Short mmCIF file of C-alpha atoms in Angstrom, two decimals:
data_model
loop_
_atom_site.label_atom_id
_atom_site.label_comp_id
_atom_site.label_asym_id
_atom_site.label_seq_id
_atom_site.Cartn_x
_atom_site.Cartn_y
_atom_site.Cartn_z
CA UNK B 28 68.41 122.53 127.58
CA UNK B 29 67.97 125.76 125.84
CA UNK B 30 70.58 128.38 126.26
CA UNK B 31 69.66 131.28 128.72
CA UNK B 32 71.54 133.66 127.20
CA UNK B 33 69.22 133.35 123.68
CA UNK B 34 66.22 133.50 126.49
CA UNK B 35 68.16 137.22 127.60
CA UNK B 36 68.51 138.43 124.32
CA UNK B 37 66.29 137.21 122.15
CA UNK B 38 63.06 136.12 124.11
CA UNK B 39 60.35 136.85 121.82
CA UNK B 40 62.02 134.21 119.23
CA UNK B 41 62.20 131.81 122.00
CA UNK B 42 58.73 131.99 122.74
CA UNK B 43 57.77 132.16 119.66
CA UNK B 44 59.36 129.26 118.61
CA UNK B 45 58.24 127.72 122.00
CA UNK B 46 54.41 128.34 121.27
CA UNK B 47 54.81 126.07 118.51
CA UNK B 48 54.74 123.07 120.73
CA UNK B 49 53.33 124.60 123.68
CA UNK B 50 50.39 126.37 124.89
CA UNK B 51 51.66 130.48 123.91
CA UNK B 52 50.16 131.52 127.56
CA UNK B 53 52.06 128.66 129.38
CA UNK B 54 55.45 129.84 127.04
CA UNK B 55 54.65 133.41 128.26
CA UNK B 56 54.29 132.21 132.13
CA UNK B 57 57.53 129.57 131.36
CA UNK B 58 59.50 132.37 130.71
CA UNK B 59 58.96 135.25 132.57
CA UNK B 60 59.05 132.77 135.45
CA UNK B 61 62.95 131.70 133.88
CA UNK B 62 63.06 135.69 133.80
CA UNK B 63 62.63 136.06 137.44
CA UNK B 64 64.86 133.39 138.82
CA UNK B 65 67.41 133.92 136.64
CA UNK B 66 67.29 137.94 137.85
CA UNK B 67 67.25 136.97 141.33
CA UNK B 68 70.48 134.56 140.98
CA UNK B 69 72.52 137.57 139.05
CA UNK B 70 71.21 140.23 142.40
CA UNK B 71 72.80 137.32 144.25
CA UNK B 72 75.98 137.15 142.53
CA UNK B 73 76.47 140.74 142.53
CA UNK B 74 75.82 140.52 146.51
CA UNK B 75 77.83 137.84 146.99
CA UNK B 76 80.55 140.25 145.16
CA UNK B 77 79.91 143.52 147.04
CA UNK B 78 80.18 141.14 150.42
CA UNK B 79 83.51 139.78 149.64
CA UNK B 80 84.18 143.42 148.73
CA UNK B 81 83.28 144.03 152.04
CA UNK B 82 85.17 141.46 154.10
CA UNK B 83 88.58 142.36 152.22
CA UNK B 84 87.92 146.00 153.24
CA UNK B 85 86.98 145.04 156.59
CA UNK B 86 89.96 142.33 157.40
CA UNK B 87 92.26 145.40 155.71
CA UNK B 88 90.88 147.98 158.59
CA UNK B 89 91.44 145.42 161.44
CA UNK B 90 94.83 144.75 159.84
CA UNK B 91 95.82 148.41 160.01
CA UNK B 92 93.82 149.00 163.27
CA UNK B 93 95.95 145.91 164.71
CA UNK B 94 98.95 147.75 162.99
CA UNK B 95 98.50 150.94 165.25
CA UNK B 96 97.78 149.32 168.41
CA UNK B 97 93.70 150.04 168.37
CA UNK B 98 90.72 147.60 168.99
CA UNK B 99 87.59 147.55 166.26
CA UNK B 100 84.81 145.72 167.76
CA UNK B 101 82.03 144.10 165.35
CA UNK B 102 78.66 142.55 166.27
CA UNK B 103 78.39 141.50 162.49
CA UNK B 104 79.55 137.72 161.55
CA UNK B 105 80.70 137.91 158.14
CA UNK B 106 81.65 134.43 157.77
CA UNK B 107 77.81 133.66 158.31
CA UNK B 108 76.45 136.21 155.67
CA UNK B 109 78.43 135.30 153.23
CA UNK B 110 77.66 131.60 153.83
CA UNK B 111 73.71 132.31 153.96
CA UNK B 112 74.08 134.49 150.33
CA UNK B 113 75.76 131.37 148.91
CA UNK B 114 73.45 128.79 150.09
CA UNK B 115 70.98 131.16 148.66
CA UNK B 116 72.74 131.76 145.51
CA UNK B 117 72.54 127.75 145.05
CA UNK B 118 68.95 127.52 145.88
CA UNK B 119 68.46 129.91 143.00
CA UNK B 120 70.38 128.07 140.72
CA UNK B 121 68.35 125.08 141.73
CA UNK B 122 65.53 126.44 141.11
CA UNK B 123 66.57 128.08 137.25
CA UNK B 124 67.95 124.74 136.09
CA UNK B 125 64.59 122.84 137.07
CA UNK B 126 62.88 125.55 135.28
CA UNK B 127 65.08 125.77 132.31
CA UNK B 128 65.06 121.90 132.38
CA UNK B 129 61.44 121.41 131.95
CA UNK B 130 61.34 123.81 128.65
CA UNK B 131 61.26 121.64 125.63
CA UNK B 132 63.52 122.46 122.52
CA UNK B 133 63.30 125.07 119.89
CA UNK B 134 61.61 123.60 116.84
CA UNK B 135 63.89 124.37 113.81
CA UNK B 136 62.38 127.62 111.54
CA UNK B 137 60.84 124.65 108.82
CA UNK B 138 59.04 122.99 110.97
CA UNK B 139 55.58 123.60 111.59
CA UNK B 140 53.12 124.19 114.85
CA UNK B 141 50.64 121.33 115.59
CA UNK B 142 50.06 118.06 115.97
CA UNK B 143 49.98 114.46 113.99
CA UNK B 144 47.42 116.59 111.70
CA UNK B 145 50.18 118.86 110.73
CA UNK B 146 52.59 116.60 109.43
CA UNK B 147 53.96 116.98 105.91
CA UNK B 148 54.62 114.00 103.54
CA UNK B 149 58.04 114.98 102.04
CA UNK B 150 58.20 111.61 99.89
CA UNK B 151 56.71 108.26 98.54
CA UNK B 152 59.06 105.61 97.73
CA UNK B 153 57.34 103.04 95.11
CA UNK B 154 53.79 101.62 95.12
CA UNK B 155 51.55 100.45 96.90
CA UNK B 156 51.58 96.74 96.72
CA UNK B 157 48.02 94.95 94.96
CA UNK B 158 47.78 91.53 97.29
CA UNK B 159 45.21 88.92 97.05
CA UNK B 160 43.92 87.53 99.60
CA UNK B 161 44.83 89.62 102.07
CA UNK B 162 45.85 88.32 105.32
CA UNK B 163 47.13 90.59 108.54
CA UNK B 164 50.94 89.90 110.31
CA UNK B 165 48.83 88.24 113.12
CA UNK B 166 47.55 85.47 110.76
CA UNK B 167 50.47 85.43 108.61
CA UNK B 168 52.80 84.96 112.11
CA UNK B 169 50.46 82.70 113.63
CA UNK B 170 49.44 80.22 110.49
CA UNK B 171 53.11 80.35 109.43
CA UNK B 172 54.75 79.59 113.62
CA UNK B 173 56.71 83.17 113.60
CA UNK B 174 55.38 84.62 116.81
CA UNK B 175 54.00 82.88 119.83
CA UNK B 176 51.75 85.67 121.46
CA UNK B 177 49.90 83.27 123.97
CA UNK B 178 53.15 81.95 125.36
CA UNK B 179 54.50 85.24 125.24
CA UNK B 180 51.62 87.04 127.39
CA UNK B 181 51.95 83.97 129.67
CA UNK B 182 55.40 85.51 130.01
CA UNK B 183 55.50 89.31 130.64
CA UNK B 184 51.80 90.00 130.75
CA UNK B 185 49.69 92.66 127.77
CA UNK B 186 52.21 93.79 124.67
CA UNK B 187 54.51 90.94 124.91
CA UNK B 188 55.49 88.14 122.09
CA UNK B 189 58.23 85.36 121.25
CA UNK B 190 59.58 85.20 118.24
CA UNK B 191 59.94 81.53 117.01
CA UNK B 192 61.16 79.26 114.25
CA UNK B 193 61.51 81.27 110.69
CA UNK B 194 60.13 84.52 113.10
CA UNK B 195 63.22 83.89 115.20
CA UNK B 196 65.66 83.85 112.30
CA UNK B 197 63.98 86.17 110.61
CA UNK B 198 64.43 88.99 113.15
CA UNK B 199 68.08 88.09 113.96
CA UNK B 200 68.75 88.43 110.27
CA UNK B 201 67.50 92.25 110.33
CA UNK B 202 69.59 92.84 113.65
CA UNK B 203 72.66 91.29 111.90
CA UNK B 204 71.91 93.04 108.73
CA UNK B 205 71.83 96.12 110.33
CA UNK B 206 74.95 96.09 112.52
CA UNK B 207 77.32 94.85 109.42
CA UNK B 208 75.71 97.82 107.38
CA UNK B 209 76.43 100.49 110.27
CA UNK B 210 79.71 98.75 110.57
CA UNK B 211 80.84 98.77 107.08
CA UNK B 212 79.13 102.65 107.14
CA UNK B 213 82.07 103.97 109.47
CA UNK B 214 79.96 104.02 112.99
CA UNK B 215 81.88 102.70 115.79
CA UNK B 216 79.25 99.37 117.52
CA UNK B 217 78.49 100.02 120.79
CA UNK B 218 76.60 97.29 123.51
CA UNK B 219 75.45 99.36 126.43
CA UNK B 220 74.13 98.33 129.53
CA UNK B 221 70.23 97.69 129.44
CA UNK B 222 70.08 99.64 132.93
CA UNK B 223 71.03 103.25 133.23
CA UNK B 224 71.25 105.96 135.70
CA UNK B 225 68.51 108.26 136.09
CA UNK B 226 71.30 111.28 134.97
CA UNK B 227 71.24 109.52 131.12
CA UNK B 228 67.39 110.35 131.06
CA UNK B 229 67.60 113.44 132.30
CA UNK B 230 71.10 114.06 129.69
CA UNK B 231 68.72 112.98 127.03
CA UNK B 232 65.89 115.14 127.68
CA UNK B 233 63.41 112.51 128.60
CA UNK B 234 63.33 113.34 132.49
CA UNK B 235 61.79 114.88 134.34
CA UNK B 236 58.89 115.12 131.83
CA UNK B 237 58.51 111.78 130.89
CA UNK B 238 59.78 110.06 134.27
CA UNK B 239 56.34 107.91 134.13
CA UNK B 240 57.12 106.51 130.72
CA UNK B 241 60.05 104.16 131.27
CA UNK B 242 60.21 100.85 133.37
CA UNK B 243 61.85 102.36 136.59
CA UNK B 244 64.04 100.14 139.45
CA UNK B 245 63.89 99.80 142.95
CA UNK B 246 66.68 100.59 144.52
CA UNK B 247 67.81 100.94 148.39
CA UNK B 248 67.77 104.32 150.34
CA UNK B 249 70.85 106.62 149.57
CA UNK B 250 71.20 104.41 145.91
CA UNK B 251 71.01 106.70 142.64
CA UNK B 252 68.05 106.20 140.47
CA UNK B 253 68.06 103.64 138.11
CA UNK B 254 65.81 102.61 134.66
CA UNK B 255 65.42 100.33 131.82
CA UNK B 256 66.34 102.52 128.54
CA UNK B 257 63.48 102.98 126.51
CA UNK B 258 65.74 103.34 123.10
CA UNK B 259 69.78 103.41 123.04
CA UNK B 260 69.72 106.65 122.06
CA UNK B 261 69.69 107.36 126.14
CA UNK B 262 72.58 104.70 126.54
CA UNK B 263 74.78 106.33 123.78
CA UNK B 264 74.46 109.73 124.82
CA UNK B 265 74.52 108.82 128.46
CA UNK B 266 78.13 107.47 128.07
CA UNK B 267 79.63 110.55 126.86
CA UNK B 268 78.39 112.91 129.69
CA UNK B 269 80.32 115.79 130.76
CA UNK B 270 83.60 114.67 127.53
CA UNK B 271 85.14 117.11 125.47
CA UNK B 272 85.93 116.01 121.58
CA UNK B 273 88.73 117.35 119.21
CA UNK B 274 87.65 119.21 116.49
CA UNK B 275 89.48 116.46 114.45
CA UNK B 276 87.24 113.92 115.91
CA UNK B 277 83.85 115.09 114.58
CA UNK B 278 81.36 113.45 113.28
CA UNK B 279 82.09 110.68 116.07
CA UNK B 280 79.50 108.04 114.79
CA UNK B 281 78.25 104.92 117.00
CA UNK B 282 75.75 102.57 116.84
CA UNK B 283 74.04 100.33 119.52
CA UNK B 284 71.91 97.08 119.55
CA UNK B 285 69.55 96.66 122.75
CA UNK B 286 65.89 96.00 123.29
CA UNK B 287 64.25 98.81 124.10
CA UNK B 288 61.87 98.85 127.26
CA UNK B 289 58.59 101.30 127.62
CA UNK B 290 55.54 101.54 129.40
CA UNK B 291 52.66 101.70 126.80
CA UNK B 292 49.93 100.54 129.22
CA UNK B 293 48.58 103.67 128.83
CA UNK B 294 46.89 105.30 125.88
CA UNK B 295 44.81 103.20 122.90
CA UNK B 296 45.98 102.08 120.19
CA UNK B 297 43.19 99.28 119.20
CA UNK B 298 44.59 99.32 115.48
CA UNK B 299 48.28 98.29 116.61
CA UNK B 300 47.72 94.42 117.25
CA UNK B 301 50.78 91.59 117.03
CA UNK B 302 54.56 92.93 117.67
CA UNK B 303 53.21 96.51 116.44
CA UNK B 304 53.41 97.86 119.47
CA UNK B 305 54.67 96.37 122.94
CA UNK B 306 56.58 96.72 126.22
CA UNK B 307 59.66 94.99 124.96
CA UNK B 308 60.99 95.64 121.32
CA UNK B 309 64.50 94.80 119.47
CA UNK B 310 66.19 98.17 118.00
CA UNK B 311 69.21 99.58 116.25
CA UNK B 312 70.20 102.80 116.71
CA UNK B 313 72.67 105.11 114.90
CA UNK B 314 74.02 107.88 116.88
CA UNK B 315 76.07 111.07 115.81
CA UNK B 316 78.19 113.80 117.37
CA UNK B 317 78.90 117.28 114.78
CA UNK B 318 79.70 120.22 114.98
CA UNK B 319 77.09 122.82 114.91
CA UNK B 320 78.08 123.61 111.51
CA UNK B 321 77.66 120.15 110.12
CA UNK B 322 74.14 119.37 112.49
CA UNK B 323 71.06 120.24 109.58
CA UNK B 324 73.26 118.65 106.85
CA UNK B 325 74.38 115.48 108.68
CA UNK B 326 70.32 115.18 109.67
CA UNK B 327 69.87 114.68 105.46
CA UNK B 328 72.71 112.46 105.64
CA UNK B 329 71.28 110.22 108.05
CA UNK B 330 67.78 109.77 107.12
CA UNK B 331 68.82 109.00 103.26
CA UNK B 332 71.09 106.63 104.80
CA UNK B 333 68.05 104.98 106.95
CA UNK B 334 65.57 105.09 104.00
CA UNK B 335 68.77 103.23 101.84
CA UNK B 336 67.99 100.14 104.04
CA UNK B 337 64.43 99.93 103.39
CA UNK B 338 64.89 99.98 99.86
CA UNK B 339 67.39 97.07 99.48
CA UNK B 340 64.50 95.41 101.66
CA UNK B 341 62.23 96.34 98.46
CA UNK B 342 59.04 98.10 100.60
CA UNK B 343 56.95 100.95 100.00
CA UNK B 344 57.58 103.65 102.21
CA UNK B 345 57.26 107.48 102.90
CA UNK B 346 59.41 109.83 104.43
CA UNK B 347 57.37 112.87 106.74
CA UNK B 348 58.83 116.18 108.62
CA UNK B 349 56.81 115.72 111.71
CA UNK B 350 55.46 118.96 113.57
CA UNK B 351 56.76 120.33 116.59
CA UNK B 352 54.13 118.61 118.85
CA UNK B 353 54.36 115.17 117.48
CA UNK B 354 58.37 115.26 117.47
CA UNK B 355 59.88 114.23 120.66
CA UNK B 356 60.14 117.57 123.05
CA UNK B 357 64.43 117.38 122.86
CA UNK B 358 64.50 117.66 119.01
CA UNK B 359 64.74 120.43 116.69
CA UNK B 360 63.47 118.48 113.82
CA UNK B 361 62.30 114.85 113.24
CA UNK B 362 61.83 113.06 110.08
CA UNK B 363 59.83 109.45 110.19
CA UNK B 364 60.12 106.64 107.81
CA UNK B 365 56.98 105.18 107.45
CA UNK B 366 56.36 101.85 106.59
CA UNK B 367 52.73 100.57 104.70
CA UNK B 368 51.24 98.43 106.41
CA UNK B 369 48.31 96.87 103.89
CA UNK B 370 46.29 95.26 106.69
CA UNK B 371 45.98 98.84 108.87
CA UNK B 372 45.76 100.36 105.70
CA UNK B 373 48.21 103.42 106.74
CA UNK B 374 51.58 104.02 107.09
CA UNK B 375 53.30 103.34 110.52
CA UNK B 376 56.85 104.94 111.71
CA UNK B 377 59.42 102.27 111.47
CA UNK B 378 62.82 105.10 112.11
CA UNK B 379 62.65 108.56 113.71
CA UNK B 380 65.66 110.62 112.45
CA UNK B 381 66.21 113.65 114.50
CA UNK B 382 68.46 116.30 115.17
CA UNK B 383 68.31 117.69 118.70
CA UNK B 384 71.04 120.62 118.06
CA UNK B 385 73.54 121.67 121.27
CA UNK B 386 69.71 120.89 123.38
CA UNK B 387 70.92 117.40 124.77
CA UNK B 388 75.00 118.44 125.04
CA UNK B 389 74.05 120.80 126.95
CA UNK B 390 72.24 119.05 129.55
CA UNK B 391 75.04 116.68 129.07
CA UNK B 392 77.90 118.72 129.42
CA UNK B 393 79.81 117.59 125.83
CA UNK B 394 81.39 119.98 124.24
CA UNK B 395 84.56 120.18 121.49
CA UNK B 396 87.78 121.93 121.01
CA UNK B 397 87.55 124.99 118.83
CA UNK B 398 91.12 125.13 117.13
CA UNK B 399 91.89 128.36 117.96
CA UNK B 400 90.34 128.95 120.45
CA UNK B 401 90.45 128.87 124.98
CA UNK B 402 86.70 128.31 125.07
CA UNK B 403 85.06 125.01 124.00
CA UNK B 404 81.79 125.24 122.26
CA UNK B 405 78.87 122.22 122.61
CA UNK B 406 77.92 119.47 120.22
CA UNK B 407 74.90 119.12 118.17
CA UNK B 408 73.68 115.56 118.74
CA UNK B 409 71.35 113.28 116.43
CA UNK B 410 70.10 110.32 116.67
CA UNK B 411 67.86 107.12 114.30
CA UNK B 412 66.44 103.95 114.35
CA UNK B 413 68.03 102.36 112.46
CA UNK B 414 65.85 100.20 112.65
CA UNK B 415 63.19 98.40 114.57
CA UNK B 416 61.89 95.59 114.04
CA UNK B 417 58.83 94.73 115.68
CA UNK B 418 56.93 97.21 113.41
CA UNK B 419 59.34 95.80 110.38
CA UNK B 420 58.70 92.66 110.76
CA UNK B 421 54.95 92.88 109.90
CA UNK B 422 55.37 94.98 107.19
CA UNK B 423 57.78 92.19 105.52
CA UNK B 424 55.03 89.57 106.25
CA UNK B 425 52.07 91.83 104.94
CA UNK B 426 53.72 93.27 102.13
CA UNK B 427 55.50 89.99 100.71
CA UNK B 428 52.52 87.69 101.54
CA UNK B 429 51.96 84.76 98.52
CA UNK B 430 48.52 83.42 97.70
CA UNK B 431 49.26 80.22 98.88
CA UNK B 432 50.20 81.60 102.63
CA UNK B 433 53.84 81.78 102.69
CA UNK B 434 55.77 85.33 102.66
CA UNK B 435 58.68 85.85 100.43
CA UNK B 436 62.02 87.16 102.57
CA UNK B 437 63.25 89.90 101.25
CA UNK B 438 66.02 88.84 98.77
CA UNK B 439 69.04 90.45 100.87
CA UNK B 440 68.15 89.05 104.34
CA UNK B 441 68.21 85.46 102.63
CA UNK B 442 71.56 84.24 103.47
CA UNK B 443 71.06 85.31 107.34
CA UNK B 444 67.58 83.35 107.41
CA UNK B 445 68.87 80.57 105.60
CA UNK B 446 65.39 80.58 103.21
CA UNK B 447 63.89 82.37 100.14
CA UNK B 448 60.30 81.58 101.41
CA UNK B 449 58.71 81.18 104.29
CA UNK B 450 56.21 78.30 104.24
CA UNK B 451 53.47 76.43 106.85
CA UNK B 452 55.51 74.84 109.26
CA UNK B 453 54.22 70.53 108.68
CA UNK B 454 52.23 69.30 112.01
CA UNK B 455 54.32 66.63 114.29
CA UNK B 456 52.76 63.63 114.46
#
């Protein structure tokens, strides 16, 4: 949630840097709407002051009226006005946090207006890899028993898979791989519940907009609202709600290991075929709390620490600054690792790195200690994958394919799969 002071003081930045993301007439409308509501709950305030103003006078003249032996009568209940201004006054603050609540984030000043067209390529790490006999992650998974994508539509329906044999291993090597690197990096590990509250959406910024997009549970009448997290990011930032850190304790790093659950029914995507894209997907995610100070520099920090990863796997990747309408609508600034995929012939994101700034502590209600200081000032927040597999997977098989049909694993996963090589399983007789 922005800050509605900055929207006071400073609103031609704000919708400036709104009408980066947004439509500049629906900014304008956003706003002055904000403007309004935000108006009306300050008259409300200052009336709910002048009548409390007004009872202390008035209790004071019956006192003294009492005092001297006289009768005031009143026809006017003040108990009831003052109860109708607050009830009003609470409407109105309703009504300004919905509003505020649906504006997306300020895009930081480097970041550009636009779309997927308007992303920048910041950097290319190593070749492109020359294969022969080129053969898609389908094929590979299929010819070499990885993946089992009949059994696993038989299962949970369109965009779902089961990872078997060498697949199996292989992707519970990258999981473990990850969590003792994020382990031995400092970040506290973290397994959260795969079912959250519909307040953790709404903390991380992806409700009320994006309400449709996760997998949502029934629940009985007078029972909160309850989801399957679509990425741990919502779990992690979920559990701190409404907590105050020292000063001392900052960065507070964690990390988190859950599949992550989303609705992509809708939409095409006829190029993203196998475990590229799907309902269910296996994820690790890195999570850190800073100080406002330390937010753009700990962003660097984090996606050279991501890209470190995919290096000791030995791919070809690039890093991009994504524009303010492809970046997720609670971020400041996102930067994507992007894996090559030969088969697709394009790159495809494999780890979002973003910084969010105080937008998601706010909604959340963490804050820190200012040494110094009686008032407490709000977090800035980031988040990466860190990383998933079902689009990393692929990019192993495609980009270490042999001739003969078998796919090299990349040489620091090989103790965890147990194999250099992964080869045509032999048929049971």
């Amino acid at each position: 949630m922005l800050d509605i002071e900055l929207i006071r003081k400073d609103r031609a930045s704000v919708e400036a840097g709104l009408s980066k993301r947004l439509d500049p007439s629906e900014v304008s409308r956003a706003l002055s709407s904000i403007a309004e509501l935000d108006k009306r709950r300050r008259e409300l305030i200052g009336e709910i002051d002048a009548e409390r103003a007004r009872r202390k006078e008035e209790a004071r003249a019956f006192a003294a009226a009492k005092a001297a032996g006289q009768a005031i009568e009143t026809t006017r209940d003040a108990k009831a006005a003052l109860q109708a201004l607050e009830d009003q006054l609470a409407q109105a603050q309703r009504d300004l946090d919905t509003a505020m609540s649906e504006l997306p984030n300020l895009p930081a000043d480097d970041v550009v207006a636009g779309g997927k067209e308007a992303n920048e390529v910041v950097r290319v790490f190593g070749e492109v890899p020359k294969i022969e006999n080129l053969r898609d992650h389908v094929q590979l998974a299929t010819d070499l028993g990885l993946v089992d994508f009949e059994r696993g539509t038989k299962l949970g329906g369109s965009g779902s898979w089961i990872y078997t044999g060498w697949g199996a291993r292989l992707e519970w090597a990258l999981i473990n791989w990850f969590i003792d690197r994020h382990f031995q990096a400092g970040y506290q590990f973290m397994l959260p519940p795969h079912l959250l509250l519909d307040s953790a959406g709404y903390a991380a910024g992806q409700f009320p907009k994006f309400y449709d997009e996760v997998f949502h549970i029934a629940v009985g009448e007078g029972e909160r609202g309850r989801f399957l997290l679509p990425t741990s990011e919502t779990a992690i930032l979920g559990a701190f709600q409404n907590e105050i850190f020292d000063t001392a304790d900052l960065p507070h790093r964690v990390y988190a290991y859950t599949p992550c659950y989303r609705d992509e029914r809708a939409g095409s995507h006829s190029d993203e075929r196998g475990t590229v894209r799907g309902n269910q997907f296996n994820k690790v995610e890195i999570f850190q709390f800073t100080t406002p100070e330390d937010g753009e520099k700990t962003l660097e920090e984090m996606v050279d620490y991501a890209e470190s990863m995919v290096l000791d796997l030995g791919l070809h990747f690039r890093r991009s600054l994504l524009a303010a309408k492809d970046a997720s609508a609670s971020m400041r600034k996102t930067l994507d690792i992007e894996v090559w995929m030969p088969s697709m012939d394009k790159y495809k994101e494999i780890s979002s790195v973003s910084w969010a700034g105080d937008y998601q502590a706010r909604r959340a209600g963490i804050r820190y200690r200012v040494p110094g200081s009686k008032n407490n000032r709000f977090v800035h927040t980031l988040n990466g994958s860190a990383l998933a597999t079902s689009r990393l997977v692929p990019a192993i098989l495609e980009q270490f394919q042999q001739p003969d049909g078998s796919v090299l694993v990349p040489e620091v996963l090989r103790d965890k799969v147990g194999t250099d090589r992964i080869t045509k399983p032999a048929k049971r007789r």
